[in-house]
Amino acid sequence: MNAILPGAPWLVAHRSMLGINKPYKITLNNCDYVIWQNSQGKIFALENVCPHMQAPLSNGWICQTHSSITCPFHALEFNGEGKLVKDGEPKGEAIANALDLIVQDDLIWTYGIFEPRLPIPNLISERTKGFNFVDITGSKSIQASFFNSIRINYDFNHQNGVHHDIFRIRDNPVQSFDSDGYYAKVIQTFLRENNTLNEILQNPSLLNLPKQIVNELEYSFPCITLFKAKISLGEILQFFILYPETENKTRTFVILYGNWCNPMMKIPGLRFLIERSLLKATAKVVEQDYTTVESLYPQQEPKIRLPREEIMFYVQKLYHEW
C-alpha cells in the first residue's frame, strides 16, 4: 500500500479513549499499533506484533508494576521502548518497534514512521480555551478511502441532503470562505424547517436549535474539521477527526466541547441528559456521513456543478499536490 499523505500529523486518540492500563489498538497507514496509558498518565505505543511469534500485543494485558505490555501467547513483557522485560527489568536492545507519539494535553499525535512535513496544529488547544470537554462520540471505521472521507467535510452542498432527516435544513448559504495554506475558515448559515414531535422525542437536543444557525467551520488539513455553533445552551465545538487506516478504510471520531451559559446546565442530572443527547445527535451526523460515503459508486467526471464547490476543490488540490 502507498502511504496516505506521508509526513502529515495524525491525531489518533484522545486520552479518554485509552482508559488506564488497557491496550488500545489503532491502525495507521496499514500498520497496526497498540497504545496504553499507565496510572500516572504516561502513554506508550508499540507496533502491535510480538517479535517472538507475531501475536497481537493488543490482545494481551498491561503489567501495572512495570507499565509494560504482555503478549497473550507466551506472556512475554515489553516496555514502551520495545525492550523485553525480565525479572522486572528491561533487557538488551529494543526488539519490538516503538511508535513515536506527541502527547499534547489530552491529544495523542503521531507521524507514524515518516518524517514530519507539517507541524502539529494548535487549532484544538487554541479554540477550546474556556470550554469543557464533554466526551468522544462517533468513533467508527469508514469503509472508504481517506480522500472520499475528507471531501464530505468540505462539501457544503450535502447538509440539506444527507442531514435533512435530523436538522430539516432547507438551505445552507455560505457567507465567506478564506484559506491560508493548510488552514481554512468558513462562515455558513443553516436555515431549518420545523422538526416533527417524533423527531424531537427521539432527539431532545433539537429543542435547543434555532431555526437559523450561524456556524463557523475551521479546517486544519488533513485531519481536523471544527464545527462551532451557538445554541440556546451556549456554544458547542465539534472536532471531526480523520486518519487513514488502510487504502480503503478511514478512522473517524468526534471530540465534543461545550461552553454552557444557560443556568439549567448547572443542574447536574439535566446537564448529563442534554450532553448525552448532543453526543447522540453528533454520532448520528457521523453515521449519515459515512453511510453516504460508503455507498458511493466509483468516481466519474461530474456532469453537474453546484454552487460552493470551490471549497471542495480546495481540499482536493491540497490532497493531490501533497
Tab-separated table of C-alpha atoms in Angstrom:
chain	number	residue	atom	x	y	z
A	1	MET	CA	0.000	0.000	0.000
A	2	ASN	CA	1.138	3.527	-0.750
A	3	ALA	CA	1.036	5.612	2.420
A	4	ILE	CA	-1.657	8.293	2.567
A	5	LEU	CA	-0.107	11.763	2.950
A	6	PRO	CA	3.229	10.613	4.439
A	7	GLY	CA	4.640	13.179	6.860
A	8	ALA	CA	1.240	14.549	7.885
A	9	PRO	CA	0.438	14.768	11.619
A	10	TRP	CA	-2.361	12.408	12.635
A	11	LEU	CA	-4.495	12.783	15.753
A	12	VAL	CA	-5.058	9.111	16.570
A	13	ALA	CA	-6.684	9.326	20.004
A	14	HIS	CA	-7.873	11.461	22.883
A	15	ARG	CA	-6.570	10.418	26.300
A	16	SER	CA	-10.100	9.483	27.435
A	17	MET	CA	-10.240	6.797	24.723
A	18	LEU	CA	-7.383	4.819	26.286
A	19	GLY	CA	-8.618	4.098	29.774
A	20	ILE	CA	-5.994	3.127	32.372
A	21	ASN	CA	-3.753	0.092	31.887
A	22	LYS	CA	-5.790	-1.125	28.931
A	23	PRO	CA	-4.388	-1.907	25.449
A	24	TYR	CA	-5.889	0.281	22.710
A	25	LYS	CA	-5.365	-0.809	19.112
A	26	ILE	CA	-5.114	1.589	16.183
A	27	THR	CA	-4.342	1.112	12.511
A	28	LEU	CA	-2.485	3.862	10.669
A	29	ASN	CA	-1.413	3.636	7.031
A	30	ASN	CA	-1.843	-0.143	7.012
A	31	CYS	CA	0.197	-0.796	10.153
A	32	ASP	CA	-1.311	-1.878	13.485
A	33	TYR	CA	-0.143	-0.335	16.755
A	34	VAL	CA	-1.058	-0.756	20.411
A	35	ILE	CA	-1.231	2.242	22.755
A	36	TRP	CA	-1.599	2.155	26.529
A	37	GLN	CA	-1.651	4.575	29.453
A	38	ASN	CA	-0.396	3.805	32.951
A	39	SER	CA	-1.966	5.027	36.196
A	40	GLN	CA	0.395	8.051	36.224
A	41	GLY	CA	-0.910	9.174	32.819
A	42	LYS	CA	2.212	8.239	30.839
A	43	ILE	CA	1.417	6.912	27.377
A	44	PHE	CA	3.310	4.268	25.390
A	45	ALA	CA	2.954	2.736	21.930
A	46	LEU	CA	4.435	-0.215	20.057
A	47	GLU	CA	3.842	-1.891	16.754
A	48	ASN	CA	1.100	-4.384	17.534
A	49	VAL	CA	3.126	-7.517	16.907
A	50	CYS	CA	5.153	-9.612	19.315
A	51	PRO	CA	8.658	-10.143	17.883
A	52	HIS	CA	8.616	-13.770	19.073
A	53	MET	CA	5.756	-15.385	17.120
A	54	GLN	CA	3.830	-12.344	15.858
A	55	ALA	CA	0.881	-12.438	18.256
A	56	PRO	CA	-1.137	-9.199	18.521
A	57	LEU	CA	0.025	-7.423	21.654
A	58	SER	CA	-3.312	-5.611	21.930
A	59	ASN	CA	-4.886	-8.948	22.912
A	60	GLY	CA	-2.612	-9.078	25.937
A	61	TRP	CA	-2.633	-7.141	29.197
A	62	ILE	CA	-0.717	-4.383	30.956
A	63	CYS	CA	1.624	-5.185	33.853
A	64	GLN	CA	0.878	-2.259	36.174
A	65	THR	CA	4.093	-2.710	38.156
A	66	HIS	CA	6.332	-2.182	35.124
A	67	SER	CA	3.925	-0.280	32.804
A	68	SER	CA	4.739	-2.975	30.254
A	69	ILE	CA	2.517	-4.846	27.835
A	70	THR	CA	2.287	-8.644	27.998
A	71	CYS	CA	1.914	-10.836	24.940
A	72	PRO	CA	-1.208	-13.060	25.122
A	73	PHE	CA	0.608	-16.037	23.551
A	74	HIS	CA	3.621	-16.655	25.829
A	75	ALA	CA	3.273	-13.855	28.419
A	76	LEU	CA	6.417	-12.049	27.231
A	77	GLU	CA	6.615	-8.487	28.555
A	78	PHE	CA	7.753	-5.420	26.591
A	79	ASN	CA	8.204	-1.891	27.865
A	80	GLY	CA	7.304	1.263	25.957
A	81	GLU	CA	10.707	1.296	24.253
A	82	GLY	CA	10.196	-2.209	22.906
A	83	LYS	CA	12.676	-3.885	25.269
A	84	LEU	CA	11.979	-7.318	26.703
A	85	VAL	CA	11.236	-7.141	30.454
A	86	LYS	CA	12.624	-9.998	32.560
A	87	ASP	CA	12.644	-10.161	36.329
A	88	GLY	CA	11.128	-6.701	36.409
A	89	GLU	CA	13.915	-5.043	34.383
A	90	PRO	CA	14.273	-4.197	30.657
A	91	LYS	CA	16.960	-6.281	28.992
A	92	GLY	CA	19.186	-5.568	25.978
A	93	GLU	CA	18.201	-3.645	22.867
A	94	ALA	CA	14.666	-2.866	21.772
A	95	ILE	CA	13.247	-5.765	19.740
A	96	ALA	CA	9.648	-4.571	19.408
A	97	ASN	CA	9.154	-1.471	17.280
A	98	ALA	CA	8.065	1.630	19.194
A	99	LEU	CA	5.742	4.245	17.720
A	100	ASP	CA	6.773	7.837	18.326
A	101	LEU	CA	3.932	9.820	19.905
A	102	ILE	CA	3.493	13.511	20.572
A	103	VAL	CA	1.173	13.970	23.538
A	104	GLN	CA	-0.201	17.486	23.942
A	105	ASP	CA	-2.529	17.755	26.924
A	106	ASP	CA	-5.131	15.067	26.161
A	107	LEU	CA	-4.379	14.797	22.444
A	108	ILE	CA	-2.237	11.967	21.079
A	109	TRP	CA	-0.500	12.659	17.772
A	110	THR	CA	1.887	10.713	15.588
A	111	TYR	CA	3.589	10.929	12.209
A	112	GLY	CA	3.769	7.147	12.039
A	113	ILE	CA	7.059	6.030	10.531
A	114	PHE	CA	7.550	9.207	8.464
A	115	GLU	CA	9.477	12.410	8.938
A	116	PRO	CA	7.201	15.400	9.707
A	117	ARG	CA	6.179	17.639	6.832
A	118	LEU	CA	3.743	19.796	8.814
A	119	PRO	CA	3.848	20.897	12.460
A	120	ILE	CA	1.259	19.677	14.940
A	121	PRO	CA	-1.663	22.117	14.536
A	122	ASN	CA	-2.817	24.163	17.539
A	123	LEU	CA	-6.430	24.501	16.388
A	124	ILE	CA	-7.879	22.366	19.190
A	125	SER	CA	-5.767	23.778	22.019
A	126	GLU	CA	-6.481	27.365	20.944
A	127	ARG	CA	-10.214	27.057	20.313
A	128	THR	CA	-11.057	25.071	23.447
A	129	LYS	CA	-9.865	27.707	25.943
A	130	GLY	CA	-12.802	28.366	28.267
A	131	PHE	CA	-14.643	25.240	27.076
A	132	ASN	CA	-15.306	21.990	28.927
A	133	PHE	CA	-14.558	18.605	27.417
A	134	VAL	CA	-17.794	16.615	27.084
A	135	ASP	CA	-16.838	13.271	25.551
A	136	ILE	CA	-15.864	11.345	22.431
A	137	THR	CA	-18.559	10.193	20.030
A	138	GLY	CA	-18.958	8.800	16.527
A	139	SER	CA	-15.851	6.601	16.670
A	140	LYS	CA	-16.019	4.431	13.561
A	141	SER	CA	-14.008	2.811	10.789
A	142	ILE	CA	-15.404	4.048	7.475
A	143	GLN	CA	-15.198	1.576	4.604
A	144	ALA	CA	-13.984	4.245	2.206
A	145	SER	CA	-10.762	5.917	1.144
A	146	PHE	CA	-9.376	8.843	3.084
A	147	PHE	CA	-9.855	11.098	0.070
A	148	ASN	CA	-13.577	10.330	-0.204
A	149	SER	CA	-13.978	10.627	3.563
A	150	ILE	CA	-12.352	14.042	3.833
A	151	ARG	CA	-14.186	15.518	0.848
A	152	ILE	CA	-17.584	15.300	2.537
A	153	ASN	CA	-16.358	17.614	5.330
A	154	TYR	CA	-15.613	20.261	2.700
A	155	ASP	CA	-18.779	19.628	0.683
A	156	PHE	CA	-21.189	22.416	1.621
A	157	ASN	CA	-23.994	21.141	-0.563
A	158	HIS	CA	-24.536	17.898	1.330
A	159	GLN	CA	-26.091	19.097	4.619
A	160	ASN	CA	-29.596	19.660	3.280
A	161	GLY	CA	-29.455	16.227	1.663
A	162	VAL	CA	-27.506	13.855	3.911
A	163	HIS	CA	-28.574	15.510	7.197
A	164	HIS	CA	-32.091	16.564	6.241
A	165	ASP	CA	-33.753	13.886	8.371
A	166	ILE	CA	-32.233	15.278	11.598
A	167	PHE	CA	-31.948	19.011	11.146
A	168	ARG	CA	-34.521	19.714	8.422
A	169	ILE	CA	-32.076	22.029	6.636
A	170	ARG	CA	-33.691	23.670	3.620
A	171	ASP	CA	-30.733	25.836	2.648
A	172	ASN	CA	-27.182	26.454	3.838
A	173	PRO	CA	-25.738	29.622	2.304
A	174	VAL	CA	-22.015	30.296	2.742
A	175	GLN	CA	-21.156	33.845	3.767
A	176	SER	CA	-17.374	33.586	3.491
A	177	PHE	CA	-14.549	31.206	2.674
A	178	ASP	CA	-10.920	32.037	3.467
A	179	SER	CA	-7.887	29.809	3.121
A	180	ASP	CA	-4.242	30.136	4.073
A	181	GLY	CA	-2.150	27.150	3.100
A	182	TYR	CA	-3.380	24.145	5.029
A	183	TYR	CA	-5.805	26.212	7.144
A	184	ALA	CA	-9.263	27.323	6.040
A	185	LYS	CA	-12.288	29.004	7.608
A	186	VAL	CA	-15.922	29.157	6.525
A	187	ILE	CA	-18.942	31.082	7.813
A	188	GLN	CA	-22.168	29.339	6.905
A	189	THR	CA	-25.840	29.556	7.916
A	190	PHE	CA	-28.263	26.672	8.321
A	191	LEU	CA	-31.871	27.613	7.550
A	192	ARG	CA	-34.095	24.996	9.180
A	193	GLU	CA	-37.674	23.838	8.937
A	194	ASN	CA	-39.628	22.676	11.993
A	195	ASN	CA	-38.872	19.251	13.380
A	196	THR	CA	-41.729	16.865	13.994
A	197	LEU	CA	-42.739	15.934	17.551
A	198	ASN	CA	-41.497	12.385	16.980
A	199	GLU	CA	-38.076	13.688	15.877
A	200	ILE	CA	-37.845	15.844	18.999
A	201	LEU	CA	-38.832	12.951	21.248
A	202	GLN	CA	-36.099	10.815	19.689
A	203	ASN	CA	-33.530	13.618	19.944
A	204	PRO	CA	-34.425	16.234	22.609
A	205	SER	CA	-31.313	18.310	21.787
A	206	LEU	CA	-33.238	19.558	18.725
A	207	LEU	CA	-35.250	21.777	21.095
A	208	ASN	CA	-32.115	23.881	21.572
A	209	LEU	CA	-31.541	24.510	17.866
A	210	PRO	CA	-32.916	27.776	16.450
A	211	LYS	CA	-34.463	27.994	13.000
A	212	GLN	CA	-31.374	29.843	11.791
A	213	ILE	CA	-27.914	28.681	12.918
A	214	VAL	CA	-24.784	30.626	12.028
A	215	ASN	CA	-21.863	28.217	12.003
A	216	GLU	CA	-18.125	28.674	11.907
A	217	LEU	CA	-16.081	25.897	10.387
A	218	GLU	CA	-12.312	25.748	10.608
A	219	TYR	CA	-10.021	23.258	8.973
A	220	SER	CA	-6.518	22.076	9.672
A	221	PHE	CA	-5.629	19.831	6.756
A	222	PRO	CA	-5.622	16.904	6.697
A	223	CYS	CA	-7.181	15.619	9.904
A	224	ILE	CA	-9.306	18.252	11.733
A	225	THR	CA	-12.639	19.860	10.923
A	226	LEU	CA	-14.046	22.161	13.607
A	227	PHE	CA	-17.772	22.875	13.641
A	228	LYS	CA	-18.657	25.714	16.019
A	229	ALA	CA	-22.226	26.815	16.694
A	230	LYS	CA	-24.180	28.913	19.175
A	231	ILE	CA	-27.327	27.344	20.564
A	232	SER	CA	-29.662	28.279	23.415
A	233	LEU	CA	-27.471	26.368	25.891
A	234	GLY	CA	-24.281	28.203	24.949
A	235	GLU	CA	-21.616	27.232	22.438
A	236	ILE	CA	-20.569	23.827	21.177
A	237	LEU	CA	-17.345	22.775	19.478
A	238	GLN	CA	-17.278	19.564	17.461
A	239	PHE	CA	-13.856	18.461	16.221
A	240	PHE	CA	-14.305	15.875	13.474
A	241	ILE	CA	-11.122	13.802	13.249
A	242	LEU	CA	-9.984	11.588	10.373
A	243	TYR	CA	-6.940	9.428	9.766
A	244	PRO	CA	-6.196	6.701	7.182
A	245	GLU	CA	-6.245	3.125	8.440
A	246	THR	CA	-5.704	1.464	5.082
A	247	GLU	CA	-6.039	2.454	1.444
A	248	ASN	CA	-9.792	1.847	1.589
A	249	LYS	CA	-10.582	2.362	5.262
A	250	THR	CA	-10.628	5.573	7.296
A	251	ARG	CA	-10.990	6.124	11.028
A	252	THR	CA	-13.171	8.906	12.386
A	253	PHE	CA	-14.175	10.188	15.808
A	254	VAL	CA	-15.535	13.459	17.189
A	255	ILE	CA	-14.303	15.372	20.242
A	256	LEU	CA	-17.133	17.440	21.735
A	257	TYR	CA	-16.663	20.525	23.938
A	258	GLY	CA	-19.224	22.873	25.440
A	259	ASN	CA	-19.319	26.338	26.995
A	260	TRP	CA	-22.649	26.464	28.748
A	261	CYS	CA	-24.186	29.835	29.649
A	262	ASN	CA	-27.745	28.626	30.228
A	263	PRO	CA	-28.481	28.325	34.014
A	264	MET	CA	-30.240	24.990	33.599
A	265	MET	CA	-26.898	23.453	32.570
A	266	LYS	CA	-25.829	23.898	36.196
A	267	ILE	CA	-28.308	21.189	37.170
A	268	PRO	CA	-26.069	18.075	37.151
A	269	GLY	CA	-28.656	15.493	36.131
A	270	LEU	CA	-30.182	17.684	33.451
A	271	ARG	CA	-26.781	18.665	32.109
A	272	PHE	CA	-25.851	14.990	31.823
A	273	LEU	CA	-29.023	14.193	29.848
A	274	ILE	CA	-28.567	17.152	27.496
A	275	GLU	CA	-24.915	16.355	26.856
A	276	ARG	CA	-25.810	12.710	26.139
A	277	SER	CA	-28.422	13.935	23.676
A	278	LEU	CA	-25.865	16.176	21.931
A	279	LEU	CA	-23.411	13.295	21.706
A	280	LYS	CA	-26.124	11.076	20.245
A	281	ALA	CA	-27.042	13.709	17.638
A	282	THR	CA	-23.375	14.147	16.689
A	283	ALA	CA	-22.938	10.392	16.326
A	284	LYS	CA	-25.969	10.345	14.032
A	285	VAL	CA	-24.359	13.027	11.842
A	286	VAL	CA	-21.229	10.879	11.565
A	287	GLU	CA	-23.336	7.815	10.757
A	288	GLN	CA	-25.162	9.640	7.983
A	289	ASP	CA	-21.867	10.894	6.532
A	290	TYR	CA	-20.110	7.532	6.493
A	291	THR	CA	-23.190	5.705	5.231
A	292	THR	CA	-23.299	8.123	2.300
A	293	VAL	CA	-19.572	7.830	1.575
A	294	GLU	CA	-19.614	4.036	1.818
A	295	SER	CA	-22.475	3.787	-0.685
A	296	LEU	CA	-20.816	5.837	-3.455
A	297	TYR	CA	-20.084	4.214	-6.796
A	298	PRO	CA	-16.597	4.642	-8.310
A	299	GLN	CA	-15.826	8.269	-9.063
A	300	GLN	CA	-16.581	9.651	-12.535
A	301	GLU	CA	-16.353	13.125	-14.019
A	302	PRO	CA	-19.371	15.119	-12.724
A	303	LYS	CA	-21.889	16.215	-15.342
A	304	ILE	CA	-23.416	18.756	-12.940
A	305	ARG	CA	-21.768	21.559	-10.985
A	306	LEU	CA	-23.256	23.002	-7.803
A	307	PRO	CA	-22.563	26.337	-6.106
A	308	ARG	CA	-19.919	26.491	-3.357
A	309	GLU	CA	-17.948	23.578	-4.815
A	310	GLU	CA	-14.789	25.703	-4.911
A	311	ILE	CA	-14.342	24.846	-1.226
A	312	MET	CA	-14.290	21.149	-2.077
A	313	PHE	CA	-11.852	21.797	-4.920
A	314	TYR	CA	-9.548	23.458	-2.379
A	315	VAL	CA	-9.136	20.264	-0.357
A	316	GLN	CA	-8.805	18.156	-3.491
A	317	LYS	CA	-5.914	20.381	-4.601
A	318	LEU	CA	-4.163	20.062	-1.215
A	319	TYR	CA	-4.539	16.287	-1.305
A	320	HIS	CA	-3.359	15.715	-4.868
A	321	GLU	CA	-0.438	18.149	-4.596
A	322	TRP	CA	0.897	16.596	-1.395
